[in-house]
Tab-separated table of N, CA, C and O in Angstrom:
chain	number	residue	atom	x	y	z
A	1253	MET	N	106.526	97.626	117.386
A	1253	MET	CA	106.832	96.436	116.311
A	1253	MET	C	105.979	95.006	116.710
A	1253	MET	O	105.241	94.874	115.746
A	1254	LYS	N	105.529	95.174	118.183
A	1254	LYS	CA	103.777	94.427	118.135
A	1254	LYS	C	102.987	95.030	117.651
A	1254	LYS	O	101.984	93.921	117.279
A	1255	TYR	N	103.007	95.702	116.970
A	1255	TYR	CA	101.701	96.370	116.196
A	1255	TYR	C	101.178	95.800	115.359
A	1255	TYR	O	100.211	94.949	114.842
A	1256	ILE	N	102.930	95.748	114.190
A	1256	ILE	CA	102.828	95.008	112.996
A	1256	ILE	C	103.030	93.666	112.973
A	1256	ILE	O	102.440	93.229	112.490
A	1257	LEU	N	103.078	93.276	113.958
A	1257	LEU	CA	103.793	91.690	114.490
A	1257	LEU	C	102.284	90.774	114.324
A	1257	LEU	O	102.024	90.352	113.136
A	1258	ARG	N	101.271	91.677	114.886
A	1258	ARG	CA	99.742	91.687	115.766
A	1258	ARG	C	98.656	91.799	114.205
A	1258	ARG	O	98.549	90.939	113.896
A	1259	LYS	N	99.155	93.080	113.416
A	1259	LYS	CA	98.528	92.758	112.790
A	1259	LYS	C	98.288	91.445	111.186
A	1259	LYS	O	97.875	91.451	110.870
A	1260	HIS	N	99.525	91.664	111.037
A	1260	HIS	CA	100.269	90.868	110.031
A	1260	HIS	C	99.944	89.403	110.419
A	1260	HIS	O	99.543	88.867	109.832
A	1261	MET	N	99.982	88.561	112.249
A	1261	MET	CA	99.078	87.666	112.109
A	1261	MET	C	97.787	87.465	111.807
A	1261	MET	O	97.199	86.146	111.796
A	1262	GLU	N	97.512	88.538	112.125
A	1262	GLU	CA	95.665	88.344	111.988
A	1262	GLU	C	95.096	88.670	110.859
A	1262	GLU	O	94.285	87.458	110.487
A	1263	GLU	N	96.157	89.353	109.537
A	1263	GLU	CA	95.876	89.355	108.439
A	1263	GLU	C	96.059	88.312	108.035
A	1263	GLU	O	95.992	87.780	106.027
A	1264	ASN	N	97.362	87.283	108.641
A	1264	ASN	CA	97.942	85.621	107.709
A	1264	ASN	C	98.598	86.336	106.523
A	1264	ASN	O	98.378	86.163	105.966
A	1265	ALA	N	99.793	87.702	106.787
A	1265	ALA	CA	100.140	87.822	105.852
A	1265	ALA	C	102.155	88.302	106.182
A	1265	ALA	O	102.830	87.951	107.323
A	1266	PRO	N	102.614	87.145	105.092
A	1266	PRO	CA	103.697	87.251	105.707
A	1266	PRO	C	104.207	88.856	105.473
A	1266	PRO	O	104.013	89.438	105.062
A	1267	LEU	N	105.413	88.581	106.921
A	1267	LEU	CA	106.381	89.331	106.793
A	1267	LEU	C	107.946	89.672	106.429
A	1267	LEU	O	108.641	88.125	106.238
A	1268	GLU	N	108.807	90.382	106.218
A	1268	GLU	CA	109.905	90.023	106.371
A	1268	GLU	C	111.078	90.856	107.417
A	1268	GLU	O	110.431	92.457	107.675
A	1269	ILE	N	111.551	90.125	108.006
A	1269	ILE	CA	112.351	91.145	109.640
A	1269	ILE	C	113.851	90.761	109.117
A	1269	ILE	O	114.464	89.665	107.961
A	1270	ILE	N	114.798	91.827	109.564
A	1270	ILE	CA	116.056	91.460	109.777
A	1270	ILE	C	116.828	91.296	110.961
A	1270	ILE	O	116.190	92.067	112.617
A	1271	TYR	N	116.956	90.100	111.593
A	1271	TYR	CA	116.652	89.452	113.025
A	1271	TYR	C	118.303	89.520	112.950
A	1271	TYR	O	119.487	89.366	112.503
A	1272	LEU	N	118.588	90.036	114.103
A	1272	LEU	CA	119.761	89.836	115.160
A	1272	LEU	C	119.789	88.452	116.530
A	1272	LEU	O	119.673	88.491	117.087
A	1273	SER	N	121.112	87.377	115.807
A	1273	SER	CA	121.009	86.032	116.181
A	1273	SER	C	121.100	86.083	117.597
A	1273	SER	O	122.598	87.190	118.088
A	1274	GLU	N	121.694	85.903	118.114
A	1274	GLU	CA	122.357	85.142	120.408
A	1274	GLU	C	123.339	85.554	119.535
A	1274	GLU	O	124.372	85.500	120.362
A	1275	GLN	N	124.287	85.255	118.259
A	1275	GLN	CA	126.030	84.773	118.370
A	1275	GLN	C	125.601	86.557	117.490
A	1275	GLN	O	127.114	86.278	116.954
A	1276	GLY	N	125.242	87.192	116.964
A	1276	GLY	CA	125.249	88.380	116.339
A	1276	GLY	C	125.894	88.438	115.194
A	1276	GLY	O	126.212	89.873	114.325
A	1277	LYS	N	124.363	87.489	114.316
A	1277	LYS	CA	125.201	87.682	113.564
A	1277	LYS	C	123.816	88.489	113.204
A	1277	LYS	O	122.181	88.149	113.534
A	1278	ILE	N	122.771	88.750	111.364
A	1278	ILE	CA	122.695	89.946	111.158
A	1278	ILE	C	121.685	89.165	110.493
A	1278	ILE	O	122.791	88.388	108.900
A	1279	THR	N	120.708	88.365	109.757
A	1279	THR	CA	120.232	87.907	108.816
A	1279	THR	C	118.306	88.491	108.248
A	1279	THR	O	117.859	88.507	109.314
A	1280	GLN	N	118.444	87.667	107.039
A	1280	GLN	CA	117.397	88.760	106.463
A	1280	GLN	C	116.287	87.362	106.509
A	1280	GLN	O	116.448	86.451	105.779
A	1281	ARG	N	114.715	87.709	107.208
A	1281	ARG	CA	114.164	86.142	107.004
A	1281	ARG	C	112.740	86.454	106.023
A	1281	ARG	O	111.991	88.122	106.504
A	1282	LYS	N	112.202	86.127	105.841
A	1282	LYS	CA	110.390	85.476	105.606
A	1282	LYS	C	110.097	84.933	106.279
A	1282	LYS	O	109.833	83.819	106.213
A	1283	ILE	N	109.113	85.496	107.657
A	1283	ILE	CA	108.104	84.897	108.096
A	1283	ILE	C	106.698	85.140	108.140
A	1283	ILE	O	105.983	85.835	107.464
A	1284	GLN	N	106.197	83.819	108.751
A	1284	GLN	CA	105.115	84.079	109.155
A	1284	GLN	C	104.649	83.849	110.008
A	1284	GLN	O	105.077	83.017	111.188
A	1285	VAL	N	103.693	85.395	110.885
A	1285	VAL	CA	103.839	85.271	112.689
A	1285	VAL	C	103.027	84.031	112.283
A	1285	VAL	O	101.280	84.035	112.225
A	1286	LEU	N	102.855	83.003	114.169
A	1286	LEU	CA	101.943	82.339	114.001
A	1286	LEU	C	101.234	82.130	115.655
A	1286	LEU	O	99.851	82.181	116.000
A	1287	GLU	N	101.733	82.439	116.610
A	1287	GLU	CA	102.104	83.072	118.083
A	1287	GLU	C	102.670	84.494	118.277
A	1287	GLU	O	103.500	84.276	117.875
A	1288	ILE	N	101.952	84.790	119.576
A	1288	ILE	CA	102.840	86.256	120.052
A	1288	ILE	C	103.052	86.397	121.385
A	1288	ILE	O	101.659	86.124	122.275
A	1289	HIS	N	104.293	86.025	122.119
A	1289	HIS	CA	104.210	85.600	123.160
A	1289	HIS	C	104.968	86.714	123.709
A	1289	HIS	O	105.848	87.971	123.328
A	1290	PRO	N	104.532	87.512	125.005
A	1290	PRO	CA	105.650	88.548	126.048
A	1290	PRO	C	106.590	87.957	125.262
A	1290	PRO	O	107.281	87.138	126.107
A	1291	GLY	N	107.992	89.304	125.139
A	1291	GLY	CA	109.016	89.823	124.514
A	1291	GLY	C	109.298	88.059	123.567
A	1291	GLY	O	110.689	88.136	122.895
A	1292	HIS	N	108.566	87.689	123.129
A	1292	HIS	CA	108.774	86.924	121.289
A	1292	HIS	C	107.435	85.717	120.948
A	1292	HIS	O	106.455	86.345	120.685
A	1293	ILE	N	108.279	86.083	119.679
A	1293	ILE	CA	106.655	85.432	118.990
A	1293	ILE	C	107.307	84.057	118.407
A	1293	ILE	O	108.872	83.080	118.035
A	1294	HIS	N	106.106	82.902	118.155
A	1294	HIS	CA	106.636	82.064	117.219
A	1294	HIS	C	106.544	81.695	116.022
A	1294	HIS	O	104.661	82.738	115.833
A	1295	ALA	N	106.936	81.771	114.997
A	1295	ALA	CA	106.529	81.877	113.869
A	1295	ALA	C	107.365	80.777	112.853
A	1295	ALA	O	107.840	80.264	113.083
A	1296	PHE	N	106.153	80.462	111.456
A	1296	PHE	CA	107.062	79.998	110.475
A	1296	PHE	C	108.382	80.674	109.318
A	1296	PHE	O	108.021	81.461	108.473
A	1297	CYS	N	109.370	80.033	109.657
A	1297	CYS	CA	110.549	81.043	108.956
A	1297	CYS	C	110.535	79.884	107.581
A	1297	CYS	O	111.128	79.017	107.138
A	1298	PHE	N	110.299	81.255	106.579
A	1298	PHE	CA	110.698	80.632	105.260
A	1298	PHE	C	111.683	80.248	104.567
A	1298	PHE	O	112.597	79.102	103.808
A	1299	LEU	N	113.084	80.610	105.183
A	1299	LEU	CA	114.230	80.685	104.823
A	1299	LEU	C	114.643	78.988	105.525
A	1299	LEU	O	115.499	78.018	104.964
A	1300	ARG	N	114.237	78.634	106.378
A	1300	ARG	CA	114.933	77.275	107.187
A	1300	ARG	C	113.942	76.686	107.207
A	1300	ARG	O	113.293	75.071	107.342
A	1301	GLN	N	111.993	76.627	107.104
A	1301	GLN	CA	111.617	75.732	106.652
A	1301	GLN	C	110.632	75.375	107.626
A	1301	GLN	O	110.421	73.695	107.425
A	1302	THR	N	110.847	75.950	108.754
A	1302	THR	CA	110.492	75.140	110.120
A	1302	THR	C	109.947	76.123	110.792
A	1302	THR	O	110.279	77.614	110.514
A	1303	LYS	N	109.419	75.932	112.028
A	1303	LYS	CA	108.363	77.169	112.832
A	1303	LYS	C	109.788	76.959	113.629
A	1303	LYS	O	110.358	76.267	114.532
A	1304	ARG	N	109.775	78.341	113.979
A	1304	ARG	CA	111.522	79.259	114.946
A	1304	ARG	C	110.534	80.100	116.256
A	1304	ARG	O	109.803	80.600	115.506
A	1305	THR	N	111.332	79.712	116.910
A	1305	THR	CA	110.906	80.987	118.238
A	1305	THR	C	112.023	82.415	117.866
A	1305	THR	O	113.319	82.366	117.374
A	1306	PHE	N	111.065	83.506	117.847
A	1306	PHE	CA	112.360	85.034	117.442
A	1306	PHE	C	112.031	85.724	118.944
A	1306	PHE	O	110.753	85.471	119.022
A	1307	LYS	N	113.216	86.400	119.342
A	1307	LYS	CA	113.106	87.337	120.338
A	1307	LYS	C	112.436	88.957	119.345
A	1307	LYS	O	113.248	88.928	118.932
A	1308	VAL	N	111.355	89.298	120.499
A	1308	VAL	CA	110.907	90.524	119.821
A	1308	VAL	C	112.227	91.362	120.132
A	1308	VAL	O	111.916	92.185	119.348
A	1309	ALA	N	112.276	91.403	120.816
A	1309	ALA	CA	113.921	92.817	120.677
A	1309	ALA	C	114.668	92.750	120.020
A	1309	ALA	O	115.578	94.154	120.072
A	1310	ASN	N	115.209	91.446	119.847
A	1310	ASN	CA	115.952	91.703	118.177
A	1310	ASN	C	115.950	91.285	116.794
A	1310	ASN	O	116.158	91.194	115.751
A	1311	ILE	N	114.227	91.621	116.615
A	1311	ILE	CA	113.569	91.970	115.545
A	1311	ILE	C	114.310	93.560	114.845
A	1311	ILE	O	113.648	94.021	116.200
A	1312	LEU	N	114.943	93.766	114.130
A	1312	LEU	CA	115.800	95.031	113.976
A	1312	LEU	C	114.612	96.048	113.114
A	1312	LEU	O	114.659	97.181	113.112
A	1313	SER	N	113.664	94.950	112.347
A	1313	SER	CA	113.250	95.482	111.960
A	1313	SER	C	111.892	94.539	111.065
A	1313	SER	O	111.858	93.655	111.037
A	1314	ALA	N	111.127	94.883	110.808
A	1314	ALA	CA	109.854	94.264	109.583
A	1314	ALA	C	108.882	94.779	108.940
A	1314	ALA	O	108.587	96.388	108.881
A	1315	ARG	N	108.984	94.664	107.589
A	1315	ARG	CA	107.875	95.202	106.728
A	1315	ARG	C	107.449	93.431	105.597
A	1315	ARG	O	107.577	92.787	106.015
A	1316	LEU	N	106.159	94.632	104.904
A	1316	LEU	CA	105.288	93.977	104.460
A	1316	LEU	C	105.794	92.980	103.444
A	1316	LEU	O	106.816	94.073	102.940
A	1317	ILE	N	105.455	91.935	102.815
A	1317	ILE	CA	105.851	91.462	101.802
A	1317	ILE	C	105.125	91.695	100.705
A	1317	ILE	O	104.117	91.302	100.438
A	1318	LYS	N	105.214	92.787	99.561
A	1318	LYS	CA	104.710	93.425	98.740
A	1318	LYS	C	104.628	91.962	97.488
A	1318	LYS	O	104.984	91.526	97.054
A	1319	ALA	N	103.130	91.886	97.213
A	1319	ALA	CA	102.777	91.239	96.463
A	1319	ALA	C	103.349	91.761	94.602
A	1319	ALA	O	102.835	92.873	94.913
A	1320	ARG	N	103.415	90.952	94.129
A	1320	ARG	CA	104.285	90.994	93.106
A	1320	ARG	C	102.953	90.443	91.624
A	1320	ARG	O	102.684	89.712	91.893
A	1321	PHE	N	102.511	91.958	90.943
A	1321	PHE	CA	101.737	92.015	89.983
A	1321	PHE	C	102.152	92.146	88.330
A	1321	PHE	O	102.495	92.941	88.210
A	1322	TYR	N	101.733	90.886	87.378
A	1322	TYR	CA	102.446	90.839	86.276
A	1322	TYR	C	100.747	91.270	85.623
A	1322	TYR	O	99.970	90.670	85.270
A	1323	ARG	N	101.478	91.755	84.287
A	1323	ARG	CA	100.141	92.307	83.623
A	1323	ARG	C	101.004	91.061	82.655
A	1323	ARG	O	101.572	90.831	81.644
A	1324	SER	N	100.164	90.458	81.806
A	1324	SER	CA	99.478	89.905	80.540
A	1324	SER	C	99.552	90.657	79.835
A	1324	SER	O	98.584	91.560	79.428
A	1325	GLY	N	100.030	89.889	77.991
A	1325	GLY	CA	99.365	90.732	77.026
A	1325	GLY	C	100.113	91.611	77.069
A	1325	GLY	O	101.576	92.678	76.466
């Protein structure tokens, strides 16, 4: 997991994560990783439109958000 987070932080690429909150609620988030610390990350959360702290252990999955390309004509 840390490799994926670090790679996307270095590439300035957003991620989509499935996250388990402290209350046991599972949410899907789009984030931009800003800093990585032992046990947690700081990221911009597009859902909440603010910087948030996420526990790495609570990130259930992470994947690259694929760019959408449209053909004209």
